Every structure is written in C-alpha cells, then in structure tokens.
PDB file of C-alpha atoms and ligand atoms in Angstrom:
ATOM      1  CA  UNK A   1       6.630 -14.668  -3.244  1.00 98.00           C
ATOM      2  CA  UNK A   2       9.053 -11.849  -3.040  1.00 98.00           C
ATOM      3  CA  UNK A   3       7.530  -8.599  -1.973  1.00 98.00           C
ATOM      4  CA  UNK A   4       8.923  -5.103  -2.316  1.00 98.00           C
ATOM      5  CA  UNK A   5       7.389  -2.546   0.025  1.00 99.00           C
ATOM      6  CA  UNK A   6       7.438   1.077  -1.028  1.00 98.00           C
ATOM      7  CA  UNK A   7       7.269   3.554   1.737  1.00 98.00           C
ATOM      8  CA  UNK A   8       7.565   7.384   2.343  1.00 98.00           C
ATOM      9  CA  UNK A   9       7.294   7.926   6.043  1.00 98.00           C
ATOM     10  CA  UNK A  10       6.686   6.412   9.503  1.00 98.00           C
ATOM     11  CA  UNK A  11       6.231   2.861   8.319  1.00 98.00           C
ATOM     12  CA  UNK A  12       3.751   1.470  10.822  1.00 98.00           C
ATOM     13  CA  UNK A  13       2.147  -0.547   8.074  1.00 98.00           C
ATOM     14  CA  UNK A  14       5.564  -1.805   7.080  1.00 98.00           C
ATOM     15  CA  UNK A  15       6.046  -2.829  10.719  1.00 99.00           C
ATOM     16  CA  UNK A  16       2.742  -4.776  10.672  1.00 98.00           C
ATOM     17  CA  UNK A  17       4.025  -6.597   7.533  1.00 98.00           C
ATOM     18  CA  UNK A  18       7.393  -7.370   9.128  1.00 98.00           C
ATOM     19  CA  UNK A  19       5.700  -8.666  12.355  1.00 98.00           C
ATOM     20  CA  UNK A  20       3.055 -10.747  10.624  1.00 98.00           C
ATOM     21  CA  UNK A  21       3.123 -14.361   9.368  1.00 98.00           C
ATOM     22  CA  UNK A  22       2.837 -13.585   5.664  1.00 98.00           C
ATOM     23  CA  UNK A  23       2.788 -17.318   4.671  1.00 98.00           C
ATOM     24  CA  UNK A  24       4.391 -17.734   1.197  1.00 98.00           C
ATOM     25  CA  UNK A  25       5.289 -14.018   1.070  1.00 98.00           C
ATOM     26  CA  UNK A  26       8.499 -12.451   2.321  1.00 98.00           C
ATOM     27  CA  UNK A  27       9.491  -8.824   2.420  1.00 98.00           C
ATOM     28  CA  UNK A  28      12.554  -8.810   0.164  1.00 98.00           C
ATOM     29  CA  UNK A  29      13.380  -5.070   0.083  1.00 98.00           C
ATOM     30  CA  UNK A  30      12.003  -1.740   1.344  1.00 99.00           C
ATOM     31  CA  UNK A  31      12.259   1.255  -0.982  1.00 98.00           C
ATOM     32  CA  UNK A  32      11.662   4.824   0.190  1.00 98.00           C
ATOM     33  CA  UNK A  33      11.350   7.868  -1.993  1.00 98.00           C
ATOM     34  CA  UNK A  34      12.428   9.995   0.991  1.00 98.00           C
ATOM     35  CA  UNK A  35      15.688   9.673   2.927  1.00 98.00           C
ATOM     36  CA  UNK A  36      15.799   9.592   6.722  1.00 98.00           C
ATOM     37  CA  UNK A  37      12.325   8.243   7.356  1.00 98.00           C
ATOM     38  CA  UNK A  38      11.480   5.916  10.161  1.00 98.00           C
ATOM     39  CA  UNK A  39      10.345   3.163   7.842  1.00 98.00           C
ATOM     40  CA  UNK A  40      14.003   2.669   6.736  1.00 98.00           C
ATOM     41  CA  UNK A  41      15.017   2.098  10.292  1.00 98.00           C
ATOM     42  CA  UNK A  42      12.218  -0.378  10.802  1.00 98.00           C
ATOM     43  CA  UNK A  43      13.399  -2.361   7.750  1.00 98.00           C
ATOM     44  CA  UNK A  44      17.070  -2.338   8.879  1.00 98.00           C
ATOM     45  CA  UNK A  45      16.084  -3.476  12.326  1.00 98.00           C
ATOM     46  CA  UNK A  46      14.205  -6.405  10.820  1.00 98.00           C
ATOM     47  CA  UNK A  47      17.260  -7.321   8.688  1.00 98.00           C
ATOM     48  CA  UNK A  48      15.569  -6.276   5.431  1.00 98.00           C
ATOM     49  CA  UNK A  49      17.504  -4.340   2.874  1.00 98.00           C
ATOM     50  CA  UNK A  50      16.388  -0.592   2.871  1.00 98.00           C
ATOM     51  CA  UNK A  51      17.097   1.492  -0.197  1.00 98.00           C
ATOM     52  CA  UNK A  52      16.372   5.152  -0.845  1.00 98.00           C
ATOM     53  CA  UNK A  53      15.438   6.244  -4.323  1.00 98.00           C
ATOM     54  CA  UNK A  54      14.942   9.978  -3.794  1.00 97.00           C
ATOM     55  CA  UNK A  55      12.259  11.194  -6.181  1.00 96.00           C
ATOM     56  CA  UNK A  56      13.633  14.732  -5.969  1.00 92.00           C
ATOM     57  CA  UNK A  57      16.808  13.684  -7.722  1.00 94.00           C
ATOM     58  CA  UNK A  58      14.705  12.828 -10.805  1.00 95.00           C
ATOM     59  CA  UNK A  59      12.935  16.136 -11.135  1.00 93.00           C
ATOM     60  CA  UNK A  60       9.841  15.790 -13.285  1.00 93.00           C
ATOM     61  CA  UNK A  61      11.072  12.565 -14.897  1.00 95.00           C
ATOM     62  CA  UNK A  62       8.703  10.058 -13.371  1.00 94.00           C
ATOM     63  CA  UNK A  63       9.795   7.360 -15.802  1.00 96.00           C
ATOM     64  CA  UNK A  64      13.454   7.690 -14.691  1.00 97.00           C
ATOM     65  CA  UNK A  65      12.369   7.530 -11.005  1.00 98.00           C
ATOM     66  CA  UNK A  66      10.185   4.499 -11.622  1.00 98.00           C
ATOM     67  CA  UNK A  67      12.898   2.743 -13.574  1.00 97.00           C
ATOM     68  CA  UNK A  68      15.260   3.275 -10.670  1.00 98.00           C
ATOM     69  CA  UNK A  69      12.735   1.730  -8.302  1.00 98.00           C
ATOM     70  CA  UNK A  70      12.062  -1.174 -10.661  1.00 98.00           C
ATOM     71  CA  UNK A  71      15.809  -1.771 -10.824  1.00 98.00           C
ATOM     72  CA  UNK A  72      16.144  -1.955  -7.068  1.00 98.00           C
ATOM     73  CA  UNK A  73      13.153  -4.360  -6.834  1.00 98.00           C
ATOM     74  CA  UNK A  74      14.615  -6.548  -9.538  1.00 98.00           C
ATOM     75  CA  UNK A  75      18.029  -6.579  -7.810  1.00 98.00           C
ATOM     76  CA  UNK A  76      16.244  -7.985  -4.767  1.00 98.00           C
ATOM     77  CA  UNK A  77      14.232 -10.619  -6.653  1.00 98.00           C
ATOM     78  CA  UNK A  78      10.977  -8.669  -6.880  1.00 98.00           C
ATOM     79  CA  UNK A  79      10.030  -9.446 -10.426  1.00 96.00           C
ATOM     80  CA  UNK A  80       6.644  -9.833 -12.169  1.00 90.00           C
ATOM     81  CA  UNK A  81       5.060 -12.737 -10.273  1.00 92.00           C
ATOM     82  CA  UNK A  82       6.185 -11.153  -7.091  1.00 97.00           C
ATOM     83  CA  UNK A  83       4.334  -8.300  -5.544  1.00 98.00           C
ATOM     84  CA  UNK A  84       4.688  -4.653  -4.584  1.00 98.00           C
ATOM     85  CA  UNK A  85       3.017  -3.222  -1.475  1.00 98.00           C
ATOM     86  CA  UNK A  86       2.457   0.507  -1.093  1.00 98.00           C
ATOM     87  CA  UNK A  87       2.626   1.125   2.644  1.00 98.00           C
ATOM     88  CA  UNK A  88       2.223   4.862   3.044  1.00 98.00           C
ATOM     89  CA  UNK A  89       3.954   5.488  -0.293  1.00 98.00           C
ATOM     90  CA  UNK A  90       2.949   9.021  -1.240  1.00 95.00           C
ATOM     91  CA  UNK A  91       3.825   9.014  -4.952  1.00 95.00           C
ATOM     92  CA  UNK A  92       1.473   8.196  -7.787  1.00 93.00           C
ATOM     93  CA  UNK A  93       2.778   5.353  -9.940  1.00 95.00           C
ATOM     94  CA  UNK A  94       2.295   5.678 -13.692  1.00 95.00           C
ATOM     95  CA  UNK A  95       0.657   2.919 -15.805  1.00 94.00           C
ATOM     96  CA  UNK A  96       4.119   2.085 -17.034  1.00 92.00           C
ATOM     97  CA  UNK A  97       5.018   0.852 -13.580  1.00 97.00           C
ATOM     98  CA  UNK A  98       1.696  -0.589 -12.702  1.00 97.00           C
ATOM     99  CA  UNK A  99       1.545  -2.630 -15.970  1.00 96.00           C
ATOM    100  CA  UNK A 100       4.726  -4.426 -14.864  1.00 96.00           C
ATOM    101  CA  UNK A 101       2.871  -5.966 -11.937  1.00 97.00           C
ATOM    102  CA  UNK A 102      -0.790  -6.480 -13.054  1.00 95.00           C
ATOM    103  CA  UNK A 103      -2.937  -7.259  -9.994  1.00 96.00           C
ATOM    104  CA  UNK A 104       0.195  -7.698  -7.947  1.00 98.00           C
ATOM    105  CA  UNK A 105       0.405  -4.141  -6.400  1.00 98.00           C
ATOM    106  CA  UNK A 106      -1.461  -3.677  -3.179  1.00 98.00           C
ATOM    107  CA  UNK A 107      -2.084  -0.259  -1.582  1.00 98.00           C
ATOM    108  CA  UNK A 108      -3.508   0.694   1.811  1.00 98.00           C
ATOM    109  CA  UNK A 109      -5.503   3.861   2.045  1.00 98.00           C
ATOM    110  CA  UNK A 110      -6.982   5.613   5.143  1.00 98.00           C
ATOM    111  CA  UNK A 111     -10.617   6.040   3.963  1.00 98.00           C
ATOM    112  CA  UNK A 112     -13.498   4.014   2.688  1.00 98.00           C
ATOM    113  CA  UNK A 113     -12.746   4.314  -0.990  1.00 98.00           C
ATOM    114  CA  UNK A 114     -14.056   5.594  -3.332  1.00 98.00           C
ATOM    115  CA  UNK A 115     -14.608   8.354  -0.784  1.00 98.00           C
ATOM    116  CA  UNK A 116     -11.707  10.633  -0.112  1.00 98.00           C
ATOM    117  CA  UNK A 117      -8.931   9.474  -2.418  1.00 98.00           C
ATOM    118  CA  UNK A 118      -5.605  11.277  -2.452  1.00 96.00           C
ATOM    119  CA  UNK A 119      -2.979  12.335   0.035  1.00 96.00           C
ATOM    120  CA  UNK A 120      -5.211  13.929   2.784  1.00 97.00           C
ATOM    121  CA  UNK A 121      -7.864  11.344   3.192  1.00 98.00           C
ATOM    122  CA  UNK A 122      -8.291  11.568   7.008  1.00 98.00           C
ATOM    123  CA  UNK A 123      -8.424  15.360   7.109  1.00 98.00           C
ATOM    124  CA  UNK A 124     -10.691  15.463   4.069  1.00 98.00           C
ATOM    125  CA  UNK A 125     -13.144  13.066   5.765  1.00 98.00           C
ATOM    126  CA  UNK A 126     -13.142  15.053   8.953  1.00 98.00           C
ATOM    127  CA  UNK A 127     -13.635  18.358   7.074  1.00 98.00           C
ATOM    128  CA  UNK A 128     -16.525  16.732   5.162  1.00 98.00           C
ATOM    129  CA  UNK A 129     -18.219  15.839   8.494  1.00 98.00           C
ATOM    130  CA  UNK A 130     -18.684  12.189   7.815  1.00 98.00           C
ATOM    131  CA  UNK A 131     -19.787  10.077  10.777  1.00 98.00           C
ATOM    132  CA  UNK A 132     -18.091   6.899   9.534  1.00 98.00           C
ATOM    133  CA  UNK A 133     -14.752   6.522   7.621  1.00 98.00           C
ATOM    134  CA  UNK A 134     -12.332   3.703   7.528  1.00 98.00           C
ATOM    135  CA  UNK A 135      -9.576   1.969   5.688  1.00 98.00           C
ATOM    136  CA  UNK A 136      -9.237   0.239   2.317  1.00 98.00           C
ATOM    137  CA  UNK A 137      -6.747  -2.262   1.003  1.00 98.00           C
ATOM    138  CA  UNK A 138      -6.922  -2.489  -2.732  1.00 98.00           C
ATOM    139  CA  UNK A 139      -5.165  -3.458  -5.941  1.00 98.00           C
ATOM    140  CA  UNK A 140      -3.507  -0.628  -7.750  1.00 97.00           C
ATOM    141  CA  UNK A 141      -4.532   0.040 -11.317  1.00 95.00           C
ATOM    142  CA  UNK A 142      -3.868   3.074 -13.529  1.00 88.00           C
ATOM    143  CA  UNK A 143      -6.305   5.240 -11.506  1.00 92.00           C
ATOM    144  CA  UNK A 144      -5.762   7.306  -8.366  1.00 92.00           C
ATOM    145  CA  UNK A 145      -6.866   5.001  -5.406  1.00 96.00           C
ATOM    146  CA  UNK A 146      -9.352   3.459  -7.761  1.00 96.00           C
ATOM    147  CA  UNK A 147      -8.301  -0.171  -8.181  1.00 97.00           C
ATOM    148  CA  UNK A 148     -10.343  -3.313  -7.183  1.00 98.00           C
ATOM    149  CA  UNK A 149     -11.017  -3.451  -3.399  1.00 98.00           C
ATOM    150  CA  UNK A 150      -9.616  -6.385  -1.462  1.00 98.00           C
ATOM    151  CA  UNK A 151     -10.767  -5.410   2.091  1.00 98.00           C
ATOM    152  CA  UNK A 152     -12.350  -2.562   3.885  1.00 98.00           C
ATOM    153  CA  UNK A 153     -13.135  -1.697   7.480  1.00 98.00           C
ATOM    154  CA  UNK A 154     -15.293   1.043   8.897  1.00 98.00           C
ATOM    155  CA  UNK A 155     -14.108   3.389  11.646  1.00 98.00           C
ATOM    156  CA  UNK A 156     -16.572   5.718  13.417  1.00 98.00           C
ATOM    157  CA  UNK A 157     -15.727   9.432  13.689  1.00 98.00           C
ATOM    158  CA  UNK A 158     -16.047  10.183  17.360  1.00 98.00           C
ATOM    159  CA  UNK A 159     -17.053  13.589  18.899  1.00 95.00           C
ATOM    160  CA  UNK A 160     -13.918  15.704  19.407  1.00 95.00           C
ATOM    161  CA  UNK A 161     -11.777  13.642  16.979  1.00 97.00           C
ATOM    162  CA  UNK A 162      -8.871  15.364  15.420  1.00 98.00           C
ATOM    163  CA  UNK A 163      -7.042  13.942  12.442  1.00 98.00           C
ATOM    164  CA  UNK A 164      -4.335  12.304  14.581  1.00 98.00           C
ATOM    165  CA  UNK A 165      -6.766  10.457  16.867  1.00 98.00           C
ATOM    166  CA  UNK A 166      -8.950   9.315  13.959  1.00 98.00           C
ATOM    167  CA  UNK A 167      -5.968   8.275  11.906  1.00 98.00           C
ATOM    168  CA  UNK A 168      -4.622   6.262  14.826  1.00 98.00           C
ATOM    169  CA  UNK A 169      -7.821   4.151  14.960  1.00 98.00           C
ATOM    170  CA  UNK A 170      -7.807   3.769  11.098  1.00 98.00           C
ATOM    171  CA  UNK A 171      -4.180   2.614  11.233  1.00 98.00           C
ATOM    172  CA  UNK A 172      -5.174  -0.218  13.592  1.00 98.00           C
ATOM    173  CA  UNK A 173      -7.517  -1.536  10.798  1.00 98.00           C
ATOM    174  CA  UNK A 174      -4.864  -1.084   8.147  1.00 98.00           C
ATOM    175  CA  UNK A 175      -2.327  -3.030  10.246  1.00 98.00           C
ATOM    176  CA  UNK A 176      -4.807  -5.886  10.438  1.00 98.00           C
ATOM    177  CA  UNK A 177      -6.034  -5.917   6.797  1.00 98.00           C
ATOM    178  CA  UNK A 178      -2.766  -5.298   4.880  1.00 98.00           C
ATOM    179  CA  UNK A 179      -0.757  -8.358   6.127  1.00 98.00           C
ATOM    180  CA  UNK A 180      -3.856 -10.525   5.609  1.00 98.00           C
ATOM    181  CA  UNK A 181      -4.235  -9.278   2.089  1.00 98.00           C
ATOM    182  CA  UNK A 182      -0.531 -10.007   1.258  1.00 98.00           C
ATOM    183  CA  UNK A 183      -0.760 -13.477   2.757  1.00 98.00           C
ATOM    184  CA  UNK A 184      -3.925 -14.208   0.658  1.00 98.00           C
ATOM    185  CA  UNK A 185      -2.315 -12.847  -2.501  1.00 98.00           C
ATOM    186  CA  UNK A 186       0.777 -15.052  -1.923  1.00 98.00           C
ATOM    187  CA  UNK A 187      -1.512 -18.086  -1.297  1.00 97.00           C
ATOM    188  CA  UNK A 188      -3.190 -17.431  -4.668  1.00 96.00           C
ATOM    189  CA  UNK A 189      -6.461 -16.906  -2.899  1.00 97.00           C
ATOM    190  CA  UNK A 190      -7.472 -13.570  -4.492  1.00 97.00           C
ATOM    191  CA  UNK A 191      -9.415 -13.893  -7.623  1.00 95.00           C
ATOM    192  CA  UNK A 192     -10.274 -10.725  -9.549  1.00 95.00           C
ATOM    193  CA  UNK A 193     -13.413 -10.614 -11.667  1.00 94.00           C
ATOM    194  CA  UNK A 194     -13.628  -7.215 -13.147  1.00 92.00           C
ATOM    195  CA  UNK A 195     -13.783  -4.819 -10.117  1.00 95.00           C
ATOM    196  CA  UNK A 196     -14.686  -7.629  -7.799  1.00 97.00           C
ATOM    197  CA  UNK A 197     -12.060  -9.327  -5.665  1.00 98.00           C
ATOM    198  CA  UNK A 198     -13.188 -12.749  -4.442  1.00 95.00           C
ATOM    199  CA  UNK A 199     -11.377 -14.871  -1.889  1.00 92.00           C
ATOM    200  CA  UNK A 200     -10.926 -18.450  -3.203  1.00 88.00           C
ATOM    201  CA  UNK A 201     -12.658 -20.833  -0.825  1.00 77.00           C
ATOM    202  CA  UNK A 202     -15.074 -18.188   0.377  1.00 73.00           C
ATOM    203  CA  UNK A 203     -17.821 -19.854  -1.573  1.00 65.00           C
ATOM    204  CA  UNK A 204     -18.349 -16.653  -3.678  1.00 64.00           C
ATOM    205  CA  UNK A 205     -16.367 -17.802  -6.753  1.00 64.00           C
TER     206      UNK A 205
HETATM  207  C1  GAR B 301      -1.380   5.187   6.134  1.00 85.17           C
HETATM  208  O1  GAR B 301      -2.521   5.525   6.879  1.00 85.17           O
HETATM  209  C2  GAR B 301      -1.683   4.876   4.686  1.00 85.17           C
HETATM  210  O2  GAR B 301      -3.011   4.365   4.478  1.00 85.17           O
HETATM  211  C3  GAR B 301      -1.578   6.326   4.161  1.00 85.17           C
HETATM  212  O3  GAR B 301      -0.432   6.818   4.845  1.00 85.17           O
HETATM  213  C4  GAR B 301      -0.393   6.219   6.128  1.00 85.17           C
HETATM  214  C5  GAR B 301       1.065   5.743   6.275  1.00 85.17           C
HETATM  215  O4  GAR B 301       1.351   5.358   7.577  1.00 85.17           O
HETATM  216  N1  GAR B 301      -1.453   6.317   2.756  1.00 85.17           N
HETATM  217  C6  GAR B 301      -2.072   7.246   1.957  1.00 85.17           C
HETATM  218  O5  GAR B 301      -2.658   8.194   2.416  1.00 85.17           O
HETATM  219  C7  GAR B 301      -1.877   6.988   0.481  1.00 85.17           C
HETATM  220  N2  GAR B 301      -2.809   7.834  -0.226  1.00 85.17           N
HETATM  221  P1  GAR B 301       2.598   4.458   7.889  1.00 85.17           P
HETATM  222  O6  GAR B 301       3.757   5.156   7.267  1.00 85.17           O
HETATM  223  O7  GAR B 301       2.700   4.540   9.422  1.00 85.17           O
HETATM  224  O8  GAR B 301       2.348   3.082   7.421  1.00 85.17           O
END
C-alpha cells in the first residue's frame, strides 16, 4: 500500500513512520505545504521523495492547492486504495480531497478528541486546566478532527508543565500509535462500523 505523508513542520511523526516496520505499507512520497521545514530533510535522508506544494501560492483557492497535492500523490503511486497520513499537516482538507480517499486518510492529533480540536490543542488543554490529555489517531472525514477514532492514549498533565514539556510526552504516544495504525490499515485490519473502528481479530467484530 503506497502512503503519501503530508507534513507542515518538524516531522517527528514522519520520522516514526520512516523508522517503523509498516508491514504492507511504504511511504512513497512526503508532501509539505511549507518550504524549508525539517520534515523534508527527514524524507530526503530516508531516500523518500520530498515535494513542496506551497499553499501560499494558491491564495484562497483550496481546490487548486488540493489538486496540486493530489497530482503529486498520484505521480508517486498514491491513488485511491493507497493511504494518506497527516503527520503534523496544519491545513484543513476539504471534502473534495477527503472523498478521494474514504477511510484511507489518517491524522494524528495531540489531544484526547473530541476535546481540543484545532491547531493549538496542547496549549488549549493546558489553558483549560485539564489533569489528563493525550493523543488521538483517527480517520479523517469532512469534519475538523472529528473522524472515527483508531487509537488514543492518555497523558497526565504534571505540575509545572509548559506546552513544550507536555507536547513532548504526547508526541511519544503519537510516535507509537501512528505507525501501528498505518500498519494495521495496510493489513486490512481496521473495520469501520459507523463511528466505531474495530481491529479485525480483536474479537470485537
Ligand atoms: C503533532 O503533535 C501532531 O499531532 C500535531 O502537530 C504535531 C506535529 O509534530 N498536529 C496537529 O496539531 C493537527 N491539528 P511533528 O511535525 O513533529 O510530527
């Protein structure tokens, strides 16, 4: 299964994917909407094509930006039946894009969804005063951080935590769950029944 990974920044989740045994999945291309980010260097170092599709060049034309991303994915063999992983990708995808890969787009998010969706989840959780937050790996649907949940892990908020310290511990959970989810998806182990994602062989199906 060819996987396209969309990134916007540091790329530690991408690194976790590159370092993992993904089984039947392989990272075929990395696409960044921002030039010069560390994630691109990580891809290149791993011998994976790294392509920039700068969203700024498309102004407000989301459809044109997404078409350009879809074209890069297709050029690298990431077609419907493959998968797209959002690994710190900080753009919202429209239903037009999402519908091309139904239940084949996986996102990682640094909170226990549905709490704290959006771009500032760690800071939002800290500001809210929660005692426990965490990480969520989920399928992407047409809603903001709202698709069916594949895996979650709780992370306690410790006294004196700032956003960086808390985020570092959340990232450890993301780095564990995201490759496992991609491997399971490629193995055909993830069954979706409405909002409920069931792992084939878990006895729950
Ligand atoms: C990760 O914590 C990811 O969950 C988050 O950005 C970070 C990227 O780190 N994504 C979002 O907040 C999306 N709403 P990375 O670039 O080191 O993988």
